[in-house]
Every structure is written in C-alpha cells, then in structure tokens.
PDB file of C-alpha atoms in Angstrom:
ATOM      1  CA  MET M 156       0.000   0.000   0.000  1.00 80.00           C
ATOM      2  CA  VAL M 157       3.020   2.294   0.072  1.00 80.00           C
ATOM      3  CA  LYS M 158       2.973   5.037  -2.562  1.00 79.00           C
ATOM      4  CA  ILE M 159       6.018   6.948  -3.839  1.00 78.00           C
ATOM      5  CA  ASN M 160       6.364  10.740  -3.644  1.00 74.00           C
ATOM      6  CA  THR M 161       6.427  12.559  -6.967  1.00 74.00           C
ATOM      7  CA  ASN M 162       7.560  16.023  -8.099  1.00 72.00           C
ATOM      8  CA  TYR M 163       3.943  17.137  -8.104  1.00 73.00           C
ATOM      9  CA  ARG M 164       2.648  15.884  -4.769  1.00 75.00           C
ATOM     10  CA  MET M 165       3.553  14.056  -1.568  1.00 79.00           C
ATOM     11  CA  ALA M 166       2.146  10.560  -1.230  1.00 84.00           C
ATOM     12  CA  VAL M 167      -0.319   9.818   1.547  1.00 89.00           C
ATOM     13  CA  PRO M 168       1.603   7.906   4.288  1.00 92.00           C
ATOM     14  CA  VAL M 169       0.753   4.214   4.506  1.00 94.00           C
ATOM     15  CA  ARG M 170      -0.462   4.494   8.116  1.00 95.00           C
ATOM     16  CA  LYS M 171      -2.917   7.175   7.055  1.00 96.00           C
ATOM     17  CA  ARG M 172      -4.044   5.083   4.078  1.00 96.00           C
ATOM     18  CA  VAL M 173      -4.731   2.146   6.402  1.00 97.00           C
ATOM     19  CA  ALA M 174      -6.567   4.444   8.837  1.00 97.00           C
ATOM     20  CA  ILE M 175      -8.787   5.750   6.036  1.00 96.00           C
ATOM     21  CA  ALA M 176      -9.703   2.211   4.973  1.00 96.00           C
ATOM     22  CA  LEU M 177     -10.389   1.072   8.542  1.00 97.00           C
ATOM     23  CA  TRP M 178     -12.573   4.131   9.148  1.00 96.00           C
ATOM     24  CA  LYS M 179     -14.655   3.230   6.090  1.00 96.00           C
ATOM     25  CA  LEU M 180     -15.017  -0.399   7.172  1.00 96.00           C
ATOM     26  CA  ALA M 181     -15.870   0.473  10.767  1.00 95.00           C
ATOM     27  CA  THR M 182     -18.645   2.995  10.044  1.00 94.00           C
ATOM     28  CA  ALA M 183     -22.156   2.405   8.735  1.00 91.00           C
ATOM     29  CA  GLY M 184     -23.278   4.137   5.566  1.00 83.00           C
ATOM     30  CA  ILE M 185     -20.600   6.841   5.583  1.00 89.00           C
ATOM     31  CA  GLU M 186     -19.809   8.396   2.196  1.00 91.00           C
ATOM     32  CA  TYR M 187     -16.390   8.712   0.607  1.00 93.00           C
ATOM     33  CA  ARG M 188     -16.846  12.481   0.561  1.00 93.00           C
ATOM     34  CA  THR M 189     -17.331  12.594   4.352  1.00 94.00           C
ATOM     35  CA  ILE M 190     -14.228  10.491   5.006  1.00 95.00           C
ATOM     36  CA  GLY M 191     -12.270  12.698   2.622  1.00 95.00           C
ATOM     37  CA  HIS M 192     -13.202  15.774   4.679  1.00 95.00           C
ATOM     38  CA  LEU M 193     -12.210  14.022   7.914  1.00 95.00           C
ATOM     39  CA  PHE M 194      -8.754  13.062   6.635  1.00 95.00           C
ATOM     40  CA  GLY M 195      -8.139  15.998   4.339  1.00 94.00           C
ATOM     41  CA  VAL M 196      -7.933  13.988   1.125  1.00 94.00           C
ATOM     42  CA  GLY M 197      -9.952  13.706  -2.066  1.00 93.00           C
ATOM     43  CA  ILE M 198     -12.778  11.277  -2.791  1.00 94.00           C
ATOM     44  CA  SER M 199     -10.682   9.293  -5.252  1.00 93.00           C
ATOM     45  CA  THR M 200      -7.930   8.917  -2.642  1.00 94.00           C
ATOM     46  CA  VAL M 201     -10.408   7.460  -0.151  1.00 95.00           C
ATOM     47  CA  PHE M 202     -11.689   4.997  -2.748  1.00 94.00           C
ATOM     48  CA  ASN M 203      -8.151   3.944  -3.697  1.00 95.00           C
ATOM     49  CA  CYS M 204      -7.191   3.462  -0.030  1.00 96.00           C
ATOM     50  CA  VAL M 205     -10.188   1.179   0.575  1.00 96.00           C
ATOM     51  CA  GLN M 206      -9.588  -0.740  -2.651  1.00 96.00           C
ATOM     52  CA  ASP M 207      -5.853  -1.196  -1.987  1.00 96.00           C
ATOM     53  CA  PHE M 208      -6.385  -2.177   1.653  1.00 97.00           C
ATOM     54  CA  CYS M 209      -8.977  -4.828   0.780  1.00 97.00           C
ATOM     55  CA  ASP M 210      -6.802  -6.241  -2.006  1.00 97.00           C
ATOM     56  CA  SER M 211      -3.799  -6.372   0.333  1.00 97.00           C
ATOM     57  CA  ALA M 212      -5.745  -7.969   3.197  1.00 97.00           C
ATOM     58  CA  ILE M 213      -7.167 -10.661   0.916  1.00 97.00           C
ATOM     59  CA  ARG M 214      -3.801 -11.371  -0.698  1.00 97.00           C
ATOM     60  CA  VAL M 215      -1.669 -11.341   2.474  1.00 96.00           C
ATOM     61  CA  LEU M 216      -3.895 -12.025   5.490  1.00 97.00           C
ATOM     62  CA  LEU M 217      -6.741 -14.243   4.267  1.00 97.00           C
ATOM     63  CA  SER M 218      -4.716 -17.450   4.002  1.00 95.00           C
ATOM     64  CA  LYS M 219      -3.217 -16.868   7.455  1.00 96.00           C
ATOM     65  CA  HIS M 220      -6.396 -16.159   9.410  1.00 96.00           C
ATOM     66  CA  ILE M 221      -9.160 -18.118   7.633  1.00 97.00           C
ATOM     67  CA  THR M 222      -7.902 -21.637   7.001  1.00 95.00           C
ATOM     68  CA  THR M 223      -9.301 -25.136   6.740  1.00 95.00           C
ATOM     69  CA  PRO M 224      -8.417 -26.979   9.978  1.00 95.00           C
ATOM     70  CA  ASP M 225      -6.229 -30.070   9.959  1.00 94.00           C
ATOM     71  CA  ALA M 226      -7.009 -33.279  11.862  1.00 94.00           C
ATOM     72  CA  ALA M 227      -5.479 -32.087  15.140  1.00 95.00           C
ATOM     73  CA  LYS M 228      -7.329 -28.765  14.968  1.00 96.00           C
ATOM     74  CA  LEU M 229     -10.613 -30.553  14.282  1.00 96.00           C
ATOM     75  CA  VAL M 230     -10.179 -32.630  17.437  1.00 96.00           C
ATOM     76  CA  GLU M 231      -9.475 -29.451  19.403  1.00 96.00           C
ATOM     77  CA  MET M 232     -12.592 -27.751  18.039  1.00 97.00           C
ATOM     78  CA  ALA M 233     -14.741 -30.823  18.718  1.00 96.00           C
ATOM     79  CA  THR M 234     -13.512 -30.885  22.311  1.00 96.00           C
ATOM     80  CA  PHE M 235     -14.474 -27.227  22.758  1.00 97.00           C
ATOM     81  CA  PHE M 236     -18.010 -27.778  21.411  1.00 96.00           C
ATOM     82  CA  ASN M 237     -18.453 -30.850  23.599  1.00 95.00           C
ATOM     83  CA  ASN M 238     -17.191 -29.145  26.751  1.00 96.00           C
ATOM     84  CA  ARG M 239     -19.319 -26.023  26.262  1.00 95.00           C
ATOM     85  CA  TRP M 240     -22.518 -27.304  24.651  1.00 95.00           C
ATOM     86  CA  ARG M 241     -22.225 -31.089  25.051  1.00 93.00           C
ATOM     87  CA  MET M 242     -22.273 -31.656  21.290  1.00 94.00           C
ATOM     88  CA  PRO M 243     -19.858 -34.549  20.639  1.00 95.00           C
ATOM     89  CA  GLN M 244     -17.895 -34.500  17.366  1.00 95.00           C
ATOM     90  CA  CYS M 245     -19.236 -31.077  16.311  1.00 96.00           C
ATOM     91  CA  VAL M 246     -16.529 -28.870  14.780  1.00 97.00           C
ATOM     92  CA  GLY M 247     -18.431 -25.872  13.473  1.00 96.00           C
ATOM     93  CA  ALA M 248     -21.686 -24.009  12.957  1.00 97.00           C
ATOM     94  CA  ILE M 249     -22.760 -22.755   9.526  1.00 97.00           C
ATOM     95  CA  ASP M 250     -25.136 -19.959   8.596  1.00 96.00           C
ATOM     96  CA  GLY M 251     -25.751 -17.268   5.996  1.00 96.00           C
ATOM     97  CA  SER M 252     -26.132 -13.519   6.386  1.00 96.00           C
ATOM     98  CA  HIS M 253     -27.332 -10.823   3.963  1.00 96.00           C
ATOM     99  CA  ILE M 254     -24.974  -7.913   3.238  1.00 96.00           C
ATOM    100  CA  PRO M 255     -26.725  -4.790   1.826  1.00 95.00           C
ATOM    101  CA  ILE M 256     -25.538  -3.507  -1.560  1.00 94.00           C
ATOM    102  CA  ILE M 257     -26.539  -0.956  -4.180  1.00 92.00           C
ATOM    103  CA  ALA M 258     -28.568  -2.586  -6.948  1.00 91.00           C
ATOM    104  CA  PRO M 259     -26.020  -3.813  -9.519  1.00 91.00           C
ATOM    105  CA  GLU M 260     -26.335  -2.832 -13.167  1.00 89.00           C
ATOM    106  CA  GLU M 261     -26.501  -6.453 -14.316  1.00 89.00           C
ATOM    107  CA  TYR M 262     -29.318  -8.738 -13.133  1.00 90.00           C
ATOM    108  CA  PRO M 263     -30.505  -6.481 -10.277  1.00 91.00           C
ATOM    109  CA  ARG M 264     -33.584  -8.646  -9.643  1.00 93.00           C
ATOM    110  CA  ASP M 265     -31.382 -11.599  -8.715  1.00 94.00           C
ATOM    111  CA  TYR M 266     -29.940  -9.589  -5.840  1.00 94.00           C
ATOM    112  CA  PHE M 267     -33.341  -8.487  -4.503  1.00 94.00           C
ATOM    113  CA  ASN M 268     -33.884 -10.604  -1.386  1.00 93.00           C
ATOM    114  CA  ARG M 269     -37.100 -11.687   0.343  1.00 91.00           C
ATOM    115  CA  LYS M 270     -36.735  -8.839   2.849  1.00 90.00           C
ATOM    116  CA  GLY M 271     -37.199  -6.249   0.149  1.00 92.00           C
ATOM    117  CA  TRP M 272     -33.671  -4.954  -0.536  1.00 93.00           C
ATOM    118  CA  HIS M 273     -30.615  -5.837  -2.592  1.00 95.00           C
ATOM    119  CA  SER M 274     -27.909  -7.934  -0.990  1.00 95.00           C
ATOM    120  CA  ILE M 275     -25.159 -10.481  -1.381  1.00 96.00           C
ATOM    121  CA  ILE M 276     -24.914 -13.527   0.855  1.00 97.00           C
ATOM    122  CA  LEU M 277     -22.091 -14.241   3.259  1.00 97.00           C
ATOM    123  CA  GLN M 278     -21.910 -17.928   4.159  1.00 97.00           C
ATOM    124  CA  GLY M 279     -19.697 -18.544   7.166  1.00 97.00           C
ATOM    125  CA  VAL M 280     -18.534 -21.525   9.204  1.00 97.00           C
ATOM    126  CA  VAL M 281     -17.228 -20.743  12.684  1.00 97.00           C
ATOM    127  CA  ASP M 282     -15.672 -22.756  15.483  1.00 96.00           C
ATOM    128  CA  GLY M 283     -16.928 -22.687  19.054  1.00 95.00           C
ATOM    129  CA  LYS M 284     -14.979 -19.505  19.792  1.00 95.00           C
ATOM    130  CA  GLY M 285     -16.639 -17.629  16.938  1.00 95.00           C
ATOM    131  CA  LEU M 286     -13.691 -17.569  14.518  1.00 97.00           C
ATOM    132  CA  PHE M 287     -14.411 -18.141  10.836  1.00 98.00           C
ATOM    133  CA  TRP M 288     -12.657 -21.113   9.295  1.00 97.00           C
ATOM    134  CA  ASP M 289     -14.536 -21.015   6.002  1.00 97.00           C
ATOM    135  CA  VAL M 290     -16.344 -18.176   4.205  1.00 97.00           C
ATOM    136  CA  CYS M 291     -18.105 -17.843   0.864  1.00 96.00           C
ATOM    137  CA  VAL M 292     -19.084 -14.346  -0.285  1.00 97.00           C
ATOM    138  CA  GLY M 293     -20.971 -13.012  -3.278  1.00 93.00           C
ATOM    139  CA  TYR M 294     -24.025 -15.094  -4.157  1.00 95.00           C
ATOM    140  CA  ALA M 295     -27.113 -13.034  -5.009  1.00 95.00           C
ATOM    141  CA  GLY M 296     -29.521 -12.214  -2.187  1.00 94.00           C
ATOM    142  CA  SER M 297     -32.391 -14.163  -3.758  1.00 95.00           C
ATOM    143  CA  VAL M 298     -30.473 -17.445  -3.525  1.00 95.00           C
ATOM    144  CA  HIS M 299     -31.469 -19.776  -0.679  1.00 94.00           C
ATOM    145  CA  ASP M 300     -28.885 -20.777   1.933  1.00 94.00           C
ATOM    146  CA  ALA M 301     -29.085 -24.442   0.920  1.00 94.00           C
ATOM    147  CA  ARG M 302     -28.298 -23.600  -2.699  1.00 96.00           C
ATOM    148  CA  VAL M 303     -25.385 -21.381  -1.682  1.00 96.00           C
ATOM    149  CA  LEU M 304     -23.950 -24.305   0.280  1.00 96.00           C
ATOM    150  CA  ARG M 305     -24.360 -26.759  -2.592  1.00 96.00           C
ATOM    151  CA  GLN M 306     -22.623 -24.404  -5.014  1.00 95.00           C
ATOM    152  CA  SER M 307     -19.811 -23.404  -2.666  1.00 95.00           C
ATOM    153  CA  HIS M 308     -16.399 -25.053  -2.508  1.00 95.00           C
ATOM    154  CA  LEU M 309     -17.253 -26.253   1.008  1.00 95.00           C
ATOM    155  CA  TRP M 310     -19.806 -28.747  -0.321  1.00 95.00           C
ATOM    156  CA  GLY M 311     -17.258 -30.542  -2.476  1.00 93.00           C
ATOM    157  CA  GLN M 312     -14.622 -30.293   0.217  1.00 93.00           C
ATOM    158  CA  LEU M 313     -16.740 -32.021   2.870  1.00 94.00           C
ATOM    159  CA  SER M 314     -18.946 -34.360   0.831  1.00 91.00           C
ATOM    160  CA  ASP M 315     -16.172 -36.878   0.156  1.00 88.00           C
ATOM    161  CA  GLY M 316     -15.793 -37.494   3.901  1.00 87.00           C
ATOM    162  CA  GLU M 317     -12.000 -37.268   3.939  1.00 90.00           C
ATOM    163  CA  LEU M 318     -11.655 -34.102   6.026  1.00 92.00           C
ATOM    164  CA  LEU M 319     -14.328 -34.748   8.659  1.00 93.00           C
ATOM    165  CA  GLY M 320     -14.088 -38.545   8.686  1.00 91.00           C
ATOM    166  CA  GLN M 321     -10.576 -38.820  10.117  1.00 90.00           C
ATOM    167  CA  ASN M 322     -11.465 -39.231  13.796  1.00 91.00           C
ATOM    168  CA  LYS M 323     -14.705 -41.146  14.224  1.00 92.00           C
ATOM    169  CA  LYS M 324     -16.313 -42.179  17.497  1.00 93.00           C
ATOM    170  CA  ILE M 325     -18.991 -44.731  18.367  1.00 93.00           C
ATOM    171  CA  ILE M 326     -22.112 -42.914  19.615  1.00 92.00           C
ATOM    172  CA  SER M 327     -25.175 -45.045  20.437  1.00 89.00           C
ATOM    173  CA  GLY M 328     -23.849 -47.791  18.180  1.00 90.00           C
ATOM    174  CA  ILE M 329     -23.204 -45.507  15.187  1.00 91.00           C
ATOM    175  CA  ASN M 330     -19.755 -44.561  13.867  1.00 92.00           C
ATOM    176  CA  VAL M 331     -19.887 -40.745  13.887  1.00 93.00           C
ATOM    177  CA  GLY M 332     -17.294 -38.490  12.306  1.00 94.00           C
ATOM    178  CA  HIS M 333     -16.933 -34.748  12.736  1.00 96.00           C
ATOM    179  CA  TYR M 334     -19.855 -32.644  11.513  1.00 96.00           C
ATOM    180  CA  LEU M 335     -21.227 -29.114  11.205  1.00 97.00           C
ATOM    181  CA  ILE M 336     -24.547 -27.878  12.573  1.00 96.00           C
ATOM    182  CA  GLY M 337     -26.974 -25.603  10.732  1.00 95.00           C
ATOM    183  CA  ASP M 338     -30.532 -24.313  10.781  1.00 92.00           C
ATOM    184  CA  PRO M 339     -33.502 -26.103   9.129  1.00 91.00           C
ATOM    185  CA  ALA M 340     -32.739 -24.411   5.791  1.00 90.00           C
ATOM    186  CA  TYR M 341     -29.811 -26.782   5.178  1.00 94.00           C
ATOM    187  CA  PRO M 342     -29.992 -30.374   3.884  1.00 93.00           C
ATOM    188  CA  LEU M 343     -29.316 -33.211   6.297  1.00 93.00           C
ATOM    189  CA  GLN M 344     -25.972 -34.911   5.568  1.00 94.00           C
ATOM    190  CA  ASN M 345     -23.660 -37.241   7.435  1.00 92.00           C
ATOM    191  CA  TRP M 346     -21.417 -34.172   7.990  1.00 95.00           C
ATOM    192  CA  LEU M 347     -24.221 -31.633   8.548  1.00 96.00           C
ATOM    193  CA  MET M 348     -26.769 -31.945  11.342  1.00 95.00           C
ATOM    194  CA  LYS M 349     -30.009 -29.950  11.535  1.00 94.00           C
ATOM    195  CA  SER M 350     -32.890 -29.821  13.982  1.00 92.00           C
ATOM    196  CA  PHE M 351     -36.168 -31.712  13.710  1.00 90.00           C
ATOM    197  CA  SER M 352     -39.009 -29.634  12.248  1.00 86.00           C
ATOM    198  CA  ASP M 353     -41.305 -28.665  15.106  1.00 83.00           C
ATOM    199  CA  THR M 354     -44.717 -30.031  14.121  1.00 80.00           C
ATOM    200  CA  GLY M 355     -46.012 -29.910  17.689  1.00 83.00           C
ATOM    201  CA  ARG M 356     -45.549 -33.650  18.058  1.00 87.00           C
ATOM    202  CA  LEU M 357     -41.876 -33.902  18.895  1.00 88.00           C
ATOM    203  CA  SER M 358     -40.829 -36.548  21.389  1.00 90.00           C
ATOM    204  CA  PRO M 359     -38.902 -35.533  24.541  1.00 90.00           C
ATOM    205  CA  GLU M 360     -35.739 -36.937  22.936  1.00 91.00           C
ATOM    206  CA  GLN M 361     -36.245 -34.843  19.816  1.00 91.00           C
ATOM    207  CA  ARG M 362     -36.868 -31.701  21.860  1.00 92.00           C
ATOM    208  CA  THR M 363     -33.673 -32.316  23.829  1.00 92.00           C
ATOM    209  CA  TYR M 364     -31.733 -32.794  20.601  1.00 93.00           C
ATOM    210  CA  ASN M 365     -33.173 -29.574  19.146  1.00 93.00           C
ATOM    211  CA  TYR M 366     -32.306 -27.661  22.308  1.00 94.00           C
ATOM    212  CA  ARG M 367     -28.687 -28.857  22.290  1.00 94.00           C
ATOM    213  CA  LEU M 368     -28.239 -28.073  18.610  1.00 94.00           C
ATOM    214  CA  SER M 369     -29.884 -24.647  18.924  1.00 94.00           C
ATOM    215  CA  SER M 370     -27.659 -23.752  21.869  1.00 95.00           C
ATOM    216  CA  ALA M 371     -24.502 -24.692  19.978  1.00 96.00           C
ATOM    217  CA  ARG M 372     -25.648 -22.800  16.872  1.00 95.00           C
ATOM    218  CA  SER M 373     -25.516 -19.604  18.902  1.00 95.00           C
ATOM    219  CA  ALA M 374     -21.769 -19.612  18.145  1.00 96.00           C
ATOM    220  CA  VAL M 375     -22.323 -18.565  14.517  1.00 96.00           C
ATOM    221  CA  GLU M 376     -25.151 -16.155  15.349  1.00 95.00           C
ATOM    222  CA  MET M 377     -22.981 -14.331  17.883  1.00 95.00           C
ATOM    223  CA  ALA M 378     -20.054 -14.334  15.446  1.00 96.00           C
ATOM    224  CA  PHE M 379     -22.147 -12.559  12.809  1.00 97.00           C
ATOM    225  CA  GLY M 380     -23.313 -10.108  15.462  1.00 95.00           C
ATOM    226  CA  ARG M 381     -19.739  -9.248  16.477  1.00 95.00           C
ATOM    227  CA  LEU M 382     -18.633  -9.099  12.825  1.00 96.00           C
ATOM    228  CA  LYS M 383     -21.270  -6.515  11.927  1.00 95.00           C
ATOM    229  CA  GLY M 384     -20.924  -4.718  15.239  1.00 94.00           C
ATOM    230  CA  ARG M 385     -17.213  -4.077  14.727  1.00 95.00           C
ATOM    231  CA  TRP M 386     -17.269  -3.577  10.967  1.00 96.00           C
ATOM    232  CA  ARG M 387     -20.430  -1.567  10.568  1.00 95.00           C
ATOM    233  CA  CYS M 388     -20.060  -1.067   6.829  1.00 95.00           C
ATOM    234  CA  LEU M 389     -21.827  -4.448   6.612  1.00 95.00           C
ATOM    235  CA  LEU M 390     -24.966  -3.036   8.239  1.00 94.00           C
ATOM    236  CA  LYS M 391     -25.956  -0.539   5.533  1.00 90.00           C
ATOM    237  CA  ARG M 392     -25.504  -0.090   1.808  1.00 89.00           C
ATOM    238  CA  ASN M 393     -22.125   1.261   0.748  1.00 84.00           C
ATOM    239  CA  ASP M 394     -21.639   3.703  -2.108  1.00 82.00           C
ATOM    240  CA  CYS M 395     -19.532   1.240  -4.089  1.00 87.00           C
ATOM    241  CA  LYS M 396     -19.998  -1.345  -6.804  1.00 90.00           C
ATOM    242  CA  LEU M 397     -20.662  -5.030  -6.357  1.00 93.00           C
ATOM    243  CA  GLU M 398     -17.080  -6.284  -6.682  1.00 95.00           C
ATOM    244  CA  LEU M 399     -15.761  -3.935  -4.005  1.00 94.00           C
ATOM    245  CA  SER M 400     -18.668  -4.857  -1.711  1.00 95.00           C
ATOM    246  CA  LYS M 401     -17.561  -8.487  -1.958  1.00 96.00           C
ATOM    247  CA  LYS M 402     -13.953  -7.562  -1.178  1.00 97.00           C
ATOM    248  CA  MET M 403     -14.989  -5.404   1.788  1.00 97.00           C
ATOM    249  CA  THR M 404     -17.109  -8.238   3.213  1.00 97.00           C
ATOM    250  CA  LEU M 405     -14.275 -10.757   2.899  1.00 97.00           C
ATOM    251  CA  THR M 406     -11.810  -8.276   4.401  1.00 98.00           C
ATOM    252  CA  CYS M 407     -14.115  -7.707   7.373  1.00 97.00           C
ATOM    253  CA  CYS M 408     -14.206 -11.462   8.026  1.00 98.00           C
ATOM    254  CA  VAL M 409     -10.397 -11.509   8.105  1.00 98.00           C
ATOM    255  CA  LEU M 410     -10.309  -8.505  10.459  1.00 97.00           C
ATOM    256  CA  HIS M 411     -12.935 -10.167  12.666  1.00 97.00           C
ATOM    257  CA  ASN M 412     -10.687 -13.188  13.160  1.00 97.00           C
ATOM    258  CA  ILE M 413      -7.696 -10.953  13.935  1.00 97.00           C
ATOM    259  CA  CYS M 414      -9.721  -9.100  16.591  1.00 96.00           C
ATOM    260  CA  GLU M 415     -10.960 -12.355  18.123  1.00 95.00           C
ATOM    261  CA  GLU M 416      -7.499 -13.942  18.104  1.00 94.00           C
ATOM    262  CA  HIS M 417      -6.056 -10.947  19.956  1.00 93.00           C
ATOM    263  CA  GLY M 418      -8.839 -10.854  22.555  1.00 88.00           C
ATOM    264  CA  ASP M 419     -10.256  -7.514  21.411  1.00 87.00           C
ATOM    265  CA  ARG M 420     -13.072  -6.586  23.742  1.00 83.00           C
ATOM    266  CA  TYR M 421     -16.450  -6.260  22.052  1.00 80.00           C
ATOM    267  CA  ILE M 422     -19.386  -4.465  23.696  1.00 75.00           C
ATOM    268  CA  GLU M 423     -22.606  -5.625  22.092  1.00 70.00           C
ATOM    269  CA  ASP M 424     -25.162  -3.092  20.910  1.00 62.00           C
ATOM    270  CA  CYS M 425     -28.574  -4.704  20.489  1.00 50.00           C
ATOM    271  CA  ARG M 426     -29.497  -2.112  17.866  1.00 50.00           C
ATOM    272  CA  ASP M 427     -26.937  -3.630  15.485  1.00 48.00           C
ATOM    273  CA  ARG M 428     -28.571  -7.063  15.433  1.00 48.00           C
ATOM    274  CA  GLN M 429     -30.017  -8.322  12.175  1.00 45.00           C
ATOM    275  CA  LEU M 430     -31.973 -11.552  12.005  1.00 42.00           C
ATOM    276  CA  ASP M 431     -31.286 -13.365   8.738  1.00 45.00           C
ATOM    277  CA  ILE M 432     -33.710 -16.257   9.089  1.00 42.00           C
ATOM    278  CA  GLN M 433     -34.469 -18.345   6.010  1.00 43.00           C
ATOM    279  CA  PRO M 434     -38.054 -19.448   5.234  1.00 39.00           C
ATOM    280  CA  PRO M 435     -39.114 -21.752   8.127  1.00 38.00           C
ATOM    281  CA  ASN M 436     -39.746 -25.466   7.949  1.00 36.00           C
ATOM    282  CA  GLN M 437     -38.258 -26.072   4.532  1.00 37.00           C
ATOM    283  CA  VAL M 438     -39.499 -29.381   3.146  1.00 40.00           C
ATOM    284  CA  LEU M 439     -36.734 -31.980   2.992  1.00 39.00           C
ATOM    285  CA  PRO M 440     -36.037 -33.669  -0.345  1.00 43.00           C
ATOM    286  CA  GLU M 441     -37.558 -37.117  -0.805  1.00 44.00           C
ATOM    287  CA  HIS M 442     -34.194 -38.803  -0.636  1.00 45.00           C
ATOM    288  CA  VAL M 443     -32.347 -37.813   2.521  1.00 45.00           C
ATOM    289  CA  GLU M 444     -28.952 -39.297   3.244  1.00 57.00           C
ATOM    290  CA  GLN M 445     -29.768 -42.320   5.413  1.00 72.00           C
ATOM    291  CA  GLU M 446     -26.411 -42.074   7.105  1.00 78.00           C
ATOM    292  CA  GLY M 447     -27.144 -38.507   8.141  1.00 83.00           C
ATOM    293  CA  ALA M 448     -30.505 -39.560   9.572  1.00 84.00           C
ATOM    294  CA  ASP M 449     -28.841 -42.409  11.484  1.00 84.00           C
ATOM    295  CA  ILE M 450     -26.256 -40.031  12.975  1.00 86.00           C
ATOM    296  CA  ARG M 451     -28.971 -37.604  14.029  1.00 84.00           C
ATOM    297  CA  ALA M 452     -30.898 -40.442  15.683  1.00 83.00           C
ATOM    298  CA  ALA M 453     -27.739 -41.616  17.429  1.00 83.00           C
ATOM    299  CA  LEU M 454     -27.085 -38.140  18.812  1.00 82.00           C
ATOM    300  CA  MET M 455     -30.692 -37.879  19.952  1.00 79.00           C
ATOM    301  CA  ASN M 456     -30.388 -41.169  21.849  1.00 80.00           C
ATOM    302  CA  TYR M 457     -27.043 -40.090  23.291  1.00 81.00           C
ATOM    303  CA  PHE M 458     -28.515 -36.854  24.630  1.00 79.00           C
ATOM    304  CA  SER M 459     -31.531 -38.625  26.163  1.00 74.00           C
ATOM    305  CA  ILE M 460     -29.237 -41.068  27.982  1.00 70.00           C
ATOM    306  CA  GLU M 461     -27.131 -38.158  29.268  1.00 66.00           C
ATOM    307  CA  GLU M 462     -30.237 -36.388  30.579  1.00 61.00           C
TER     308      GLU M 462
END
C-alpha cells in the first residue's frame, strides 16, 4: 500500500491510508466524501485506499487467518463444542447472512432478497470460539442458503468425507465423524446436522436434541453479530460497486478473526442485530442421506441417555 512521492505531490503515508480504509469499514453508511473531509484527502484517494487495503488484506492475510483446519485442529474444536454445549464430534456451525448492496447494473432482480432490498450472501462456518474457518461471499440475495452451500467449494470439500471422517467415534452404536450444525434451511448430511421440524408432536428426545443443537448454533449467530458490530459497513448499503462490496465483506471477516485472536473486547449493541432467518420449515427432499438420519438419531439417543 506504500505510494512513492512525486515532483507534483507528496504521497499519503501508509499508516494514514490504512486508517482511512479502517474508518470506512468500521462505520455504517458513511460516504467517501465525508471520510475525505475528515482526513483531508480527495474522494478518489479514499476509494483507492479502501480498494488497496482490501486487495492487500485478501492477498496477504486471508490465508493466514481463515484456514481449513487439519485433523489435530478438528479434534481441538470438537472438544471445545463438547465441553461447552455437550455436542460430541461437532466442529463448526454454519449460517448465511445478507450484506446490503446498491442494486447492480446487471441482473438487479437476482440480488433483490425476500426482505425487500438488494444484498449479497455471506456464508460462514465458525468454530466454538466464533472464529471463521470457512467463508463464501458473493451469491445473489435471492439465492437460498441451501443452494449457496451446494454451489460453494465447502460442499465438495466435505462431501467426500475425507476431512471430517478422520477421527470417528462410536455414539449409540453408530460410527460418527466430525460434523457441522446448521438451521432447518440446510440439507441433512452425514457431515451436517439440523434440527427436527417442530410439528407440535416432537418426542422428549427430539426436543432435547433440538435444544442442544440450537444452543450450539448460537456460536455462529454471535459471530455474525460481532462481525457486523465491529465492521459496521456491513450493516448498511455502501456507495460502491458489487465487486468492491464483496472484497470489503471478505476483508471484514479476516479482520474479525484478527480481533478475536487478539482478545479484542467487544461491547454488544442490540441495535446492530439483524436476524437473517431463512423461510421456516423447509421441506426436505424425498431422498435424505440415510447415514445422516442415522447419525442424528444416534445423537438424539445419546442426549436422552445423558439427561
């Protein structure tokens, strides 16, 4: 991000360029013109600082702070989930969140979400401490969470069973590998557990299972809350085009992990909360992975025995 002085003007110092970018990311709905007045620079300089900072963060920091865990790390994450929420073999919680954008010039209707505004979707997987270990940014706001998952690299990465099937344990007679947990919008898989649809006729065992899973899923909900609370540019539309909105969102995820890793104190503001709930009680496809259903039943039995 360092610029060289010329005969015509002095370059903006790199620390100031970083400060300008961070100010943009940390404020909601602020215009480039306003930031330019605050820092005594032009609008184009503010835009270039934000663009350069996001490009640099993605190129240099992304691979260091958002990484796919290895076998040892998966065991560590599973232990944390089990100790805190009593969810054995769980290594992450997955969810999607809508990021407001200006209507793009191409296919604007695709980005018009069910809430009545244009957005892109941020799909995130977090560990029990709320750190992202996988993110997917950029799908149009009208796309359902389940479809985003199926089209993301994560689906192919986990479907073969190699990553999450390295350390299996016998639970209620079933060999269970590591798995993620998600809301009812997601498909049931042997590596992705979801709650039972509440029809009013759930058994005590099913209610206990749903309660455990819902409690553990709070990890991703709180992570999104802290992400948007710190980096408030994600709360309102930014005066930038679609591609930069994607880069800013990804950069904010990287900065979120850095803050969490360094123990940055976060004071929650309830006014910043946004509920991104997908349509309730999505009907499951006719063919559901039998292995996933068996694992869910095994966990349900395990929880009832514990109780």
